[in-house]
PDB file of C-alpha atoms and ligand atoms in Angstrom:
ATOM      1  CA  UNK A  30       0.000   0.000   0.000  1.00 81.00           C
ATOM      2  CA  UNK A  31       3.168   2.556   0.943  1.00 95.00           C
ATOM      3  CA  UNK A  32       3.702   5.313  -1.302  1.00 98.00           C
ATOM      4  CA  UNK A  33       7.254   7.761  -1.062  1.00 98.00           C
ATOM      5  CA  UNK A  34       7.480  10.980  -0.620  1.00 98.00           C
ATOM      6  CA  UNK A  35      10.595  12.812  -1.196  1.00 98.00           C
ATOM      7  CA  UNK A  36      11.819  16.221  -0.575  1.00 97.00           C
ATOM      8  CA  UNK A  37      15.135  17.922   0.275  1.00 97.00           C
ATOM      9  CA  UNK A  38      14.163  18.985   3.718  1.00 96.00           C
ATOM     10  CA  UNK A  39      10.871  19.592   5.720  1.00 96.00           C
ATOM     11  CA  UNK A  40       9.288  21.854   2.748  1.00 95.00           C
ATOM     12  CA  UNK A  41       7.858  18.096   1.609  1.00 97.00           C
ATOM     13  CA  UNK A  42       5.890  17.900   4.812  1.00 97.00           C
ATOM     14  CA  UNK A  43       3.316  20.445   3.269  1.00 96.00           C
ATOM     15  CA  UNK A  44       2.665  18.049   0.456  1.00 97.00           C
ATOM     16  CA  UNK A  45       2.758  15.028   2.876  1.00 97.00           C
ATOM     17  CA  UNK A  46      -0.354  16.798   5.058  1.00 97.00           C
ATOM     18  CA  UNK A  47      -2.369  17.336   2.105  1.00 97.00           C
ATOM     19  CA  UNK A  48      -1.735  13.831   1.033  1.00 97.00           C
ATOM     20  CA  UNK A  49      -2.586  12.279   4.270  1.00 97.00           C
ATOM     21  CA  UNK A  50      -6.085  14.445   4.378  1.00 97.00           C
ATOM     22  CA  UNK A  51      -6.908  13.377   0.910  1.00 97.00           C
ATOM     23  CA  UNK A  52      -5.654   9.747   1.374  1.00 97.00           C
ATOM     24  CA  UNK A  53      -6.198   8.626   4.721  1.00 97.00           C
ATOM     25  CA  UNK A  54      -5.604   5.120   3.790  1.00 96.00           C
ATOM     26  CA  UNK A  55      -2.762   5.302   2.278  1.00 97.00           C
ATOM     27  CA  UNK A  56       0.571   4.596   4.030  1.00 97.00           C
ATOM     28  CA  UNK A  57       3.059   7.666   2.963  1.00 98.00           C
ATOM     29  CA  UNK A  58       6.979   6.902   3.757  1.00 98.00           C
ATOM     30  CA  UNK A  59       8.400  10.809   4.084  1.00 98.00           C
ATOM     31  CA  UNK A  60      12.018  11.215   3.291  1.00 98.00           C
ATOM     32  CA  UNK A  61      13.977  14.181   3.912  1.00 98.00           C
ATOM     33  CA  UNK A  62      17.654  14.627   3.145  1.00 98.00           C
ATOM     34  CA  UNK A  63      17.611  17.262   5.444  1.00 97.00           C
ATOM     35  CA  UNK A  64      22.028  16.801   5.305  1.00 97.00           C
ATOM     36  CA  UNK A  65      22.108  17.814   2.055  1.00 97.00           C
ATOM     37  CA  UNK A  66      19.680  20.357   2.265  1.00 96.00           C
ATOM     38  CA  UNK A  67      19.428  22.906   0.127  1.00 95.00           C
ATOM     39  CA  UNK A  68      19.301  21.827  -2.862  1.00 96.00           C
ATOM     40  CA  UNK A  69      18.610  24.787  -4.619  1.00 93.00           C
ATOM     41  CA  UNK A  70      21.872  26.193  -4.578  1.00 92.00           C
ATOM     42  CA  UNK A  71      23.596  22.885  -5.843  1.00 96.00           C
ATOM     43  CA  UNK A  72      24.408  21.594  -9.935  1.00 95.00           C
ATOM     44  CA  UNK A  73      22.109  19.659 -12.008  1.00 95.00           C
ATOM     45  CA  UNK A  74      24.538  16.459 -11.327  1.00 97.00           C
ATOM     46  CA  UNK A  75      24.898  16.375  -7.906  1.00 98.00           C
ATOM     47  CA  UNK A  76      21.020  17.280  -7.344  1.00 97.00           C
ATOM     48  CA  UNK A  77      20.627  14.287  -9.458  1.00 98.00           C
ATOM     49  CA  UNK A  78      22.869  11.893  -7.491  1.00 98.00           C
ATOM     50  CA  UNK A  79      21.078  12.847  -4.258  1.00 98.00           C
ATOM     51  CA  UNK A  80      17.822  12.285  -5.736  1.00 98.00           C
ATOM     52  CA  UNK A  81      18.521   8.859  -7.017  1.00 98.00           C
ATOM     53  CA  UNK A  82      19.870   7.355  -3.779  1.00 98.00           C
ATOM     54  CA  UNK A  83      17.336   9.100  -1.800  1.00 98.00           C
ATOM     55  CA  UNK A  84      14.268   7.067  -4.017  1.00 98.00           C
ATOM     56  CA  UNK A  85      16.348   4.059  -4.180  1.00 98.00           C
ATOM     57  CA  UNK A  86      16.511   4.008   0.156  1.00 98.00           C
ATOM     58  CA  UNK A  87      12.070   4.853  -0.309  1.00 98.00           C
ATOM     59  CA  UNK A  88      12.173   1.760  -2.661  1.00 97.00           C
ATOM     60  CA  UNK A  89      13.931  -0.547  -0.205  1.00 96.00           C
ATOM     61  CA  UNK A  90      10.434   0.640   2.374  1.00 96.00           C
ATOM     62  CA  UNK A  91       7.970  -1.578  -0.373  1.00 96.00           C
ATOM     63  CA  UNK A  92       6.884   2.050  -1.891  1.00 96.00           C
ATOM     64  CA  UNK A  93       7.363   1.421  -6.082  1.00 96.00           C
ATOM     65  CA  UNK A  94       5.752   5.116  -6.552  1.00 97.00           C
ATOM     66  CA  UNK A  95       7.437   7.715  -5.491  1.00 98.00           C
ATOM     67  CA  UNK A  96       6.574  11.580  -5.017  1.00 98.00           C
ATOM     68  CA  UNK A  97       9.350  14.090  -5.285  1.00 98.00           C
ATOM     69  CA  UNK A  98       7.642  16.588  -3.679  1.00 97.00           C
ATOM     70  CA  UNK A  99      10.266  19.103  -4.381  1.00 97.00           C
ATOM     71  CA  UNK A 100      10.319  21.156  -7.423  1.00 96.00           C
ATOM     72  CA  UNK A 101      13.805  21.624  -7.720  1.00 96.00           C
ATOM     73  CA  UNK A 102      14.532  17.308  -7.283  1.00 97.00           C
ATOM     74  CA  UNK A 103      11.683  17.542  -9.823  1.00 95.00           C
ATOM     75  CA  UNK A 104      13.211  19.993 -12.292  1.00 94.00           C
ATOM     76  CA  UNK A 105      16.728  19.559 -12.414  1.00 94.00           C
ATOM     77  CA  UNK A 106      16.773  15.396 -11.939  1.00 96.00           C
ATOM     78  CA  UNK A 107      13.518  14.153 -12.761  1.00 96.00           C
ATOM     79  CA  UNK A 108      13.227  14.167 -16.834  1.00 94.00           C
ATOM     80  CA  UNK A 109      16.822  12.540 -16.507  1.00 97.00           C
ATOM     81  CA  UNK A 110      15.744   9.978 -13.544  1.00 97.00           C
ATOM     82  CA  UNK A 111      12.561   8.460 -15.542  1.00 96.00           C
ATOM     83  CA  UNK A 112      14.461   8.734 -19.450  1.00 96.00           C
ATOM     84  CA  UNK A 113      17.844   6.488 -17.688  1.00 97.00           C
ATOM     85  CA  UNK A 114      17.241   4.856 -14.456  1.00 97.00           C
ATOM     86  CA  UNK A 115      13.945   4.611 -13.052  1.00 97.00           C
ATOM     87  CA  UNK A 116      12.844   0.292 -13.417  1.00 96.00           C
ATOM     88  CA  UNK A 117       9.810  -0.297 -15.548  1.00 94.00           C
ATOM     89  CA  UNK A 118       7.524  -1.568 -12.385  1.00 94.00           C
ATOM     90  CA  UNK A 119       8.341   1.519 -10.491  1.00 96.00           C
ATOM     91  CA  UNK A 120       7.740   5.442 -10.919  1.00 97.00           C
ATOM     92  CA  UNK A 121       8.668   8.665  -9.672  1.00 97.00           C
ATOM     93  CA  UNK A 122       6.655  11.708 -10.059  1.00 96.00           C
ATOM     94  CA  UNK A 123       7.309  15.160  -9.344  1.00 95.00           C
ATOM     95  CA  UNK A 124       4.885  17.953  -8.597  1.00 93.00           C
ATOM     96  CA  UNK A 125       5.575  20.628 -11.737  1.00 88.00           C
ATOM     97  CA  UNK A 126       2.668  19.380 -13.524  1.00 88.00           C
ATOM     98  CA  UNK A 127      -0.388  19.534 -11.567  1.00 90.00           C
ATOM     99  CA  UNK A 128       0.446  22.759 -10.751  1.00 91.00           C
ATOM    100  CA  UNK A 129       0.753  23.952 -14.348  1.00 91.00           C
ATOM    101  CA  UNK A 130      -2.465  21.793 -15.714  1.00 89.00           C
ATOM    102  CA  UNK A 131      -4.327  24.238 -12.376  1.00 90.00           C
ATOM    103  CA  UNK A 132      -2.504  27.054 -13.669  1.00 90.00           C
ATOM    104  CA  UNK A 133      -3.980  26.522 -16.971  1.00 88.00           C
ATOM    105  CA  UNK A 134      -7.322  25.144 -16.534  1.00 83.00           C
ATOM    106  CA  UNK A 135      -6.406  21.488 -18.014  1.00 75.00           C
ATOM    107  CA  UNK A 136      -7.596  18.485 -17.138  1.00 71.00           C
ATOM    108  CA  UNK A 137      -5.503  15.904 -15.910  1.00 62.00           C
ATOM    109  CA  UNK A 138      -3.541  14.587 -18.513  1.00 66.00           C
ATOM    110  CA  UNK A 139      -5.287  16.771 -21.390  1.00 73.00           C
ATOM    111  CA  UNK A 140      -2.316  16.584 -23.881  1.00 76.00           C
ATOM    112  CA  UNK A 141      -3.976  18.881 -26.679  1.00 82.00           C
ATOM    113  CA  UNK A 142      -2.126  21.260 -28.271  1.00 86.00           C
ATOM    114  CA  UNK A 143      -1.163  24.502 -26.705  1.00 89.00           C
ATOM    115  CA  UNK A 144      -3.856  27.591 -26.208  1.00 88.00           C
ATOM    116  CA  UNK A 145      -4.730  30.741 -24.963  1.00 90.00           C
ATOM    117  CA  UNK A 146      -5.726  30.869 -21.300  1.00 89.00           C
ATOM    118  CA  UNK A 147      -7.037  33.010 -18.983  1.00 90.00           C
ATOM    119  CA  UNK A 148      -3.782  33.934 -17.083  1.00 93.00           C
ATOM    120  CA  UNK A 149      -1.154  36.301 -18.770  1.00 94.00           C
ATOM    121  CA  UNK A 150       1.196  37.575 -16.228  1.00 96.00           C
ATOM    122  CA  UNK A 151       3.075  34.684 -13.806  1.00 97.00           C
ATOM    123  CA  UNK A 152       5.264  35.530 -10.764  1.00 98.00           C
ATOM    124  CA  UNK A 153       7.348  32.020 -10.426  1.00 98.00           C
ATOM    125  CA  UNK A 154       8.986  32.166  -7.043  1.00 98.00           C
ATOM    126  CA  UNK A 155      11.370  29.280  -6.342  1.00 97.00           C
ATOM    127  CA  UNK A 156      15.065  28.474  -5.601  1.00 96.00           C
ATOM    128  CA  UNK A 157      18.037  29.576  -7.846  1.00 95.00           C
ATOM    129  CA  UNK A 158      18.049  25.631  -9.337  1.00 94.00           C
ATOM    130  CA  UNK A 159      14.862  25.619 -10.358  1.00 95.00           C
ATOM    131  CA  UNK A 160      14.477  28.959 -11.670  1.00 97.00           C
ATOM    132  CA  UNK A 161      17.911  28.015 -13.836  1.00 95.00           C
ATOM    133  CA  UNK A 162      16.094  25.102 -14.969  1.00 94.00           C
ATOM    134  CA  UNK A 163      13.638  26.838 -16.911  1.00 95.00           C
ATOM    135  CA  UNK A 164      11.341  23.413 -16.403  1.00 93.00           C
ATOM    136  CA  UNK A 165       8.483  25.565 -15.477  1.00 94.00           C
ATOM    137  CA  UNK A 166       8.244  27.768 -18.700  1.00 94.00           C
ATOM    138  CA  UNK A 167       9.298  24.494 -20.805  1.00 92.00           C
ATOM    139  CA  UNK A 168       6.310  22.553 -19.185  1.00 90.00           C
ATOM    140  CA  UNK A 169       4.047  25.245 -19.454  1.00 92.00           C
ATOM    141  CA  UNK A 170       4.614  25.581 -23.629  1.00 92.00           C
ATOM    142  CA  UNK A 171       2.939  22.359 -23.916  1.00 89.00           C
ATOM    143  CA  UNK A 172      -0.027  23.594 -22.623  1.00 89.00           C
ATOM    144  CA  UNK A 173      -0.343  27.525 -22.999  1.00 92.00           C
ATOM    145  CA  UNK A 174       0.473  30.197 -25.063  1.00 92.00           C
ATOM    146  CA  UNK A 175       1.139  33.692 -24.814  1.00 92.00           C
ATOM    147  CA  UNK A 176       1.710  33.857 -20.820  1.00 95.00           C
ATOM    148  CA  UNK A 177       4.997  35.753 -19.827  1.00 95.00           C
ATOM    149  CA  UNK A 178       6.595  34.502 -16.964  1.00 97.00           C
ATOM    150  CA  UNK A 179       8.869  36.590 -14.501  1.00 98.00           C
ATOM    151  CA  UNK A 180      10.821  34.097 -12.175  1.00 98.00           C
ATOM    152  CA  UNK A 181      12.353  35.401  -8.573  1.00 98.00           C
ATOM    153  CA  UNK A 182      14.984  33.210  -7.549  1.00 98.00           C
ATOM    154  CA  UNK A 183      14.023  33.024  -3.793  1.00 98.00           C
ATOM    155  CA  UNK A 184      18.004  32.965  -2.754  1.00 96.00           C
ATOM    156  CA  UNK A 185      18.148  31.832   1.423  1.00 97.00           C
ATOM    157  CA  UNK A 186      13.970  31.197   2.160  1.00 97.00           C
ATOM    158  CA  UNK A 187      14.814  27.617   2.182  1.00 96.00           C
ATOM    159  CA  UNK A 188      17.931  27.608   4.546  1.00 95.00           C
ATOM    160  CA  UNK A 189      16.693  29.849   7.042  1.00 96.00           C
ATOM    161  CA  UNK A 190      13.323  27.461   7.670  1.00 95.00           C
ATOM    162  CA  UNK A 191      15.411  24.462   8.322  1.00 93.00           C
ATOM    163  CA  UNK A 192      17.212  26.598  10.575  1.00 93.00           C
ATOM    164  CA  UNK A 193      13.411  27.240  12.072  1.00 93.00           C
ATOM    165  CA  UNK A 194      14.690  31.456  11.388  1.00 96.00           C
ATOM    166  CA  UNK A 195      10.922  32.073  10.760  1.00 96.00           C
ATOM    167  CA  UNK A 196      12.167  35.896  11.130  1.00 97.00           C
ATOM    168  CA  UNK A 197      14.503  35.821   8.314  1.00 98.00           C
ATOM    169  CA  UNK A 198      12.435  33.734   6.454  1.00 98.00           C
ATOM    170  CA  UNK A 199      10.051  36.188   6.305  1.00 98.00           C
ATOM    171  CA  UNK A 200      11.902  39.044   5.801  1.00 98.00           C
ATOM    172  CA  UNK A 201      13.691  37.555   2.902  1.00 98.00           C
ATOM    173  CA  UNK A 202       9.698  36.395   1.294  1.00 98.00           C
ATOM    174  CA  UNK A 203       9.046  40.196   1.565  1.00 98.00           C
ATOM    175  CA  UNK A 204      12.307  41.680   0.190  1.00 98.00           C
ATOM    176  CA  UNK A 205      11.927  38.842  -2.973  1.00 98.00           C
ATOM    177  CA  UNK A 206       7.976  40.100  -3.148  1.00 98.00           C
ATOM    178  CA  UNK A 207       9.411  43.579  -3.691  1.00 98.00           C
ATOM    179  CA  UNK A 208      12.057  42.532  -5.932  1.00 98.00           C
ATOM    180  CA  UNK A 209       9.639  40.772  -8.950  1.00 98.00           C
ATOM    181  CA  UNK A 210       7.222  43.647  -8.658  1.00 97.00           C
ATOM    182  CA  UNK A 211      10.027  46.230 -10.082  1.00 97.00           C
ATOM    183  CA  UNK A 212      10.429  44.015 -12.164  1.00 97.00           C
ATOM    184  CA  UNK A 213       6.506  42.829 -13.472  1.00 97.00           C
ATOM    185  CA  UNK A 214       4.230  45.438 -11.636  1.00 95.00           C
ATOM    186  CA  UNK A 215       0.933  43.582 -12.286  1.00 94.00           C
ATOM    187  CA  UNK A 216       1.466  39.602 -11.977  1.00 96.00           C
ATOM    188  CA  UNK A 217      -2.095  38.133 -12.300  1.00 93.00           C
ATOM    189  CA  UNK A 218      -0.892  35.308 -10.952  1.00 96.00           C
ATOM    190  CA  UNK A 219       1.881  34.042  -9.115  1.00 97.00           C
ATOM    191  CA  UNK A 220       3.364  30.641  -8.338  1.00 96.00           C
ATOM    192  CA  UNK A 221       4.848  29.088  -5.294  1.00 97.00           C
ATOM    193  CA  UNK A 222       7.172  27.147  -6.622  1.00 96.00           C
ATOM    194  CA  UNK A 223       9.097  25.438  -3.936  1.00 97.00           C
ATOM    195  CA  UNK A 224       6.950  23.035  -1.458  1.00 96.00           C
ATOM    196  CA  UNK A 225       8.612  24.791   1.566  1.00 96.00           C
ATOM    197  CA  UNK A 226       6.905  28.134   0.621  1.00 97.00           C
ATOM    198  CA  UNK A 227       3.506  27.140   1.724  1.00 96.00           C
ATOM    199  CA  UNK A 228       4.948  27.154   5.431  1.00 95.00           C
ATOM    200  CA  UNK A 229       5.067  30.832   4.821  1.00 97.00           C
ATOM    201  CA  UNK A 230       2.297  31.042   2.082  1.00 97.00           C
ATOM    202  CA  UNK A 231       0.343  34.138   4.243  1.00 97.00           C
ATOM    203  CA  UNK A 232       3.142  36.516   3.780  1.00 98.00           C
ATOM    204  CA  UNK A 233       3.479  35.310   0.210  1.00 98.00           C
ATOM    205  CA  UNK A 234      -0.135  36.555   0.070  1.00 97.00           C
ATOM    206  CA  UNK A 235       0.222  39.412   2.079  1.00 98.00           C
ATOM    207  CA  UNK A 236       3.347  40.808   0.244  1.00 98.00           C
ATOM    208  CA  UNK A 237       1.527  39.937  -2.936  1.00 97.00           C
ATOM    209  CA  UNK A 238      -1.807  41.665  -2.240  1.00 96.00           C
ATOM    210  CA  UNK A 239      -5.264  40.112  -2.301  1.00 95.00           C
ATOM    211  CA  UNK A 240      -5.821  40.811  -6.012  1.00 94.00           C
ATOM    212  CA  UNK A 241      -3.456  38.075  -7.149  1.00 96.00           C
ATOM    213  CA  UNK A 242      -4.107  34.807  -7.099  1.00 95.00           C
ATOM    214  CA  UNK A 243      -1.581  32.303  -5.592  1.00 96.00           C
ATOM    215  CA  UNK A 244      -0.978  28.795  -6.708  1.00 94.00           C
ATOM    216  CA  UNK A 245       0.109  26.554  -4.153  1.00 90.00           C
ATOM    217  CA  UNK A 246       1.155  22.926  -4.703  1.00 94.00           C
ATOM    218  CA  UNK A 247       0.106  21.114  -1.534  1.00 96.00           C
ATOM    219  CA  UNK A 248      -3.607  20.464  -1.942  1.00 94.00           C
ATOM    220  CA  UNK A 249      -2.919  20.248  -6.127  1.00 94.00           C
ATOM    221  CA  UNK A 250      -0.549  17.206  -6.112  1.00 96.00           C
ATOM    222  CA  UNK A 251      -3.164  15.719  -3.291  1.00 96.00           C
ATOM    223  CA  UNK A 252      -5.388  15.796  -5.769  1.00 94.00           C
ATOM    224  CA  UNK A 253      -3.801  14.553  -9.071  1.00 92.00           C
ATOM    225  CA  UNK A 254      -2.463  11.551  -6.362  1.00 96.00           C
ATOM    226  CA  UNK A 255      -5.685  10.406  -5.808  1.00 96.00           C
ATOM    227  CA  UNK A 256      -6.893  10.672  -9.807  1.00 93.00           C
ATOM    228  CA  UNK A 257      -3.043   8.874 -10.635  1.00 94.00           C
ATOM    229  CA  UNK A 258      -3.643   6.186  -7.500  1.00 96.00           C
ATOM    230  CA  UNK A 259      -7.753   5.440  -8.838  1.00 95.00           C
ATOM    231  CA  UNK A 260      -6.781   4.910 -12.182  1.00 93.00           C
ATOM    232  CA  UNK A 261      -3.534   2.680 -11.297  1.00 94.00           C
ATOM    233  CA  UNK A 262      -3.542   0.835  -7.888  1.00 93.00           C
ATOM    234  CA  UNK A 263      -1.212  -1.323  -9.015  1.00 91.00           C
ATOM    235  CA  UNK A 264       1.470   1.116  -7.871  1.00 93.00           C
ATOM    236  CA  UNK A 265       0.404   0.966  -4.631  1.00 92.00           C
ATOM    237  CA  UNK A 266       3.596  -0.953  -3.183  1.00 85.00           C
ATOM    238  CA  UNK A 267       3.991  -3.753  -0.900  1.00 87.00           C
ATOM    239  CA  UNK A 268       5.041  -2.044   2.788  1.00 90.00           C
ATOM    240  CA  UNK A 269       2.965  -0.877   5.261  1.00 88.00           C
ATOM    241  CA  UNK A 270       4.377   1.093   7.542  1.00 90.00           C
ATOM    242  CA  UNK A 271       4.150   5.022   7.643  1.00 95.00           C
ATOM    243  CA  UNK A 272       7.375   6.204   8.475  1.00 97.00           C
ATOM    244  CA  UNK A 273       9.856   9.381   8.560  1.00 98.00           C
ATOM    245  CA  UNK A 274      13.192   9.009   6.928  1.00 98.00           C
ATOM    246  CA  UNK A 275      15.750  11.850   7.385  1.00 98.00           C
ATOM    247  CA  UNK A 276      19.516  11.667   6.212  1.00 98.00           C
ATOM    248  CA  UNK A 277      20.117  14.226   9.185  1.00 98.00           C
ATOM    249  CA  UNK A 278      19.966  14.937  12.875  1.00 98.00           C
ATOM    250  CA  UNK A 279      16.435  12.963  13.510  1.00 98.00           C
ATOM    251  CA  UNK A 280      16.171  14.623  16.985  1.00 97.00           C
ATOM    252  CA  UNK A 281      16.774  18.158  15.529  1.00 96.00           C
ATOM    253  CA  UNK A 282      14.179  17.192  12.231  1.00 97.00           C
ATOM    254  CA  UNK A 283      12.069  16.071  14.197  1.00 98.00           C
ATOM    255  CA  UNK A 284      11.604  18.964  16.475  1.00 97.00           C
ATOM    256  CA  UNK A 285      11.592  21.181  13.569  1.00 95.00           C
ATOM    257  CA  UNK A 286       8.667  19.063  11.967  1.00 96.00           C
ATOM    258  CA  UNK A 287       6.373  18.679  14.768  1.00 96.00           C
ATOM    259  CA  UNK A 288       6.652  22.541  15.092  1.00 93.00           C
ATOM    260  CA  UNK A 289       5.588  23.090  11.393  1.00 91.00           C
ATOM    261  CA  UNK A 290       3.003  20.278  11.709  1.00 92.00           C
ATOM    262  CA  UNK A 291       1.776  21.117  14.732  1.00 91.00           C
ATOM    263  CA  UNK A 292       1.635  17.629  15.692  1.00 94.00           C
ATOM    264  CA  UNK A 293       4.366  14.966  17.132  1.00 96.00           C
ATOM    265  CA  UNK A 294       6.733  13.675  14.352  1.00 97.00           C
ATOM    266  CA  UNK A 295       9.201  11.482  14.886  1.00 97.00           C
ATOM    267  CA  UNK A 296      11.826  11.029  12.106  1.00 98.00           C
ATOM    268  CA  UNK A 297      14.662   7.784  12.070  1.00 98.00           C
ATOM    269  CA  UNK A 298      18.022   7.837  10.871  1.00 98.00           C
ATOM    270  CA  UNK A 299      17.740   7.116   7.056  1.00 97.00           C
TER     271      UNK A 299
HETATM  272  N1  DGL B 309      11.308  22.027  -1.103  1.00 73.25           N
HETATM  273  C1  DGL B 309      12.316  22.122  -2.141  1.00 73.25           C
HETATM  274  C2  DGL B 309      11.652  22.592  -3.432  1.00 73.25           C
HETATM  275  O1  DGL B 309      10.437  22.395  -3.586  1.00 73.25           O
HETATM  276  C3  DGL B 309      13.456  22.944  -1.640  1.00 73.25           C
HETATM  277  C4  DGL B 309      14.690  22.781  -2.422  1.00 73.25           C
HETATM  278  C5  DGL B 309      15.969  23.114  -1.700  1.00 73.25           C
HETATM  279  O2  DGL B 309      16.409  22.299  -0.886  1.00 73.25           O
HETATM  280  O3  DGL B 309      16.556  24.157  -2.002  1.00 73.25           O
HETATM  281  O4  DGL B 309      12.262  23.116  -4.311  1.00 73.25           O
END
């Protein structure tokens, strides 16, 4: 029945809540490699590499889907991962595409051609990878035309909440706010782009004032899940157990976690 869920650091445990409401049944295996974390600051390669042995460790918990519920795992290794090394009777998915088929008003898995849609102006906020990437304009081609994006790499957001700095964290979401507004006044939209921005989503929406709407990933992948598991339930894998996987301190993540979920967490050594 388990089912992975991967992410750099804690910012996973915002799609992990939102996949628990929506799939109570399900057993999720959450695995943070909260040691290597971030990610966003590292090379395609080496963001790769982590990503690989991080699934292969979810594998060896009887999970043969797994979630990389981290864009930038999602945009800088994930194309490679499925094209050269994920095994035909497992998966990985990442959590670009929902958000982009919400974005755009498509229907899961609608794979018409490009068109027209109702949003014109994106603000992408996300870490330096990811915005380097450029995954999130390539996926949206496929499905839209004639949206400009304008993409804030969201430099430190990401370090200082797995330090817990809630203070800096929010200073820096303001002072990036500020920054893609010189540079597109009037976003219609704007993107969280990173799965630990959620944990800080209000001053996201306060920075960004109430006309704009904000896309946020959590409640998006929860629901594509639940479409991907009824229509193949074969993936559901063999294990059981829910558990919390972190390459790092486990005292110190775990601390951390039950502070963000408001709830006890208890993480074991990976
Ligand atoms: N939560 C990850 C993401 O969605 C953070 C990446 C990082 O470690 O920099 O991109």
């Amino acid at each position: 029945m388990a089912v992975g869920v991967f992410d750099s650091g804690l910012g996973g445990l915002t799609v992990l809540s939102a996949l628990e409401a929506r799939l109570p049944e399900v057993p999720f295996v959450y695995f943070g490699d909260n040691a290597h974390a971030p990610y966003g600051v590292r090379d395609a390669d080496d963001i790769y590499d982590l990503t690989c042995a991080a699934v292969a460790r979810i594998w060896e918990e009887g999970c043969d889907l797994v979630i990389l519920a981290c864009n930038t795992a999602s945009a800088a290794a994930l194309r490679r991962m499925q094209e050269t090394w994920v095994p035909r009777d497992k998966r990985v998915l990442g959590v670009f595409v929902p958000l982009i088929e919400a974005l755009t008003e498509r229907q899961w898995g609608d794979n018409t051609s490009p068109r027209e849609v109702a949003v014109k102006h994106v603000a992408l906020f996300a870490t330096p990878a990811t915005v380097r990437s450029r995954a999130f304009q390539r996926e949206l081609a496929f499905r839209a035309i004639g949206v400009d994006v304008e993409a804030q790499a969201c430099g430190g957001v990401v370090d200082a909440i797995e330090d817990g700095d809630m203070i800096l964290a929010e200073a820096l979401v303001r002072s990036h706010v500020d920054a893609l507004k010189r540079k597109m006044p009037e976003p219609d939209a704007a993107v969280l782009g990173c799965t630990h921005y959620p944990l800080v989503e209000d001053v996201f929406r306060a920075a960004l004032g109430p006309q704009i709407k904000v896309f946020s990933q959590p409640s998006l992948v929860a629901d594509s899940l639940a479409d991907y598991l009824a229509r193949r339930p074969d993936m559901l894998g063999q294990g059981t157990a829910r558990k919390f996987l972190t390459t790092g301190d486990p005292r110190r993540v775990s601390d951390r976690a039950t502070q963000f979920l408001r709830r006890p967490i208890r993480f074991e050594a990976a």
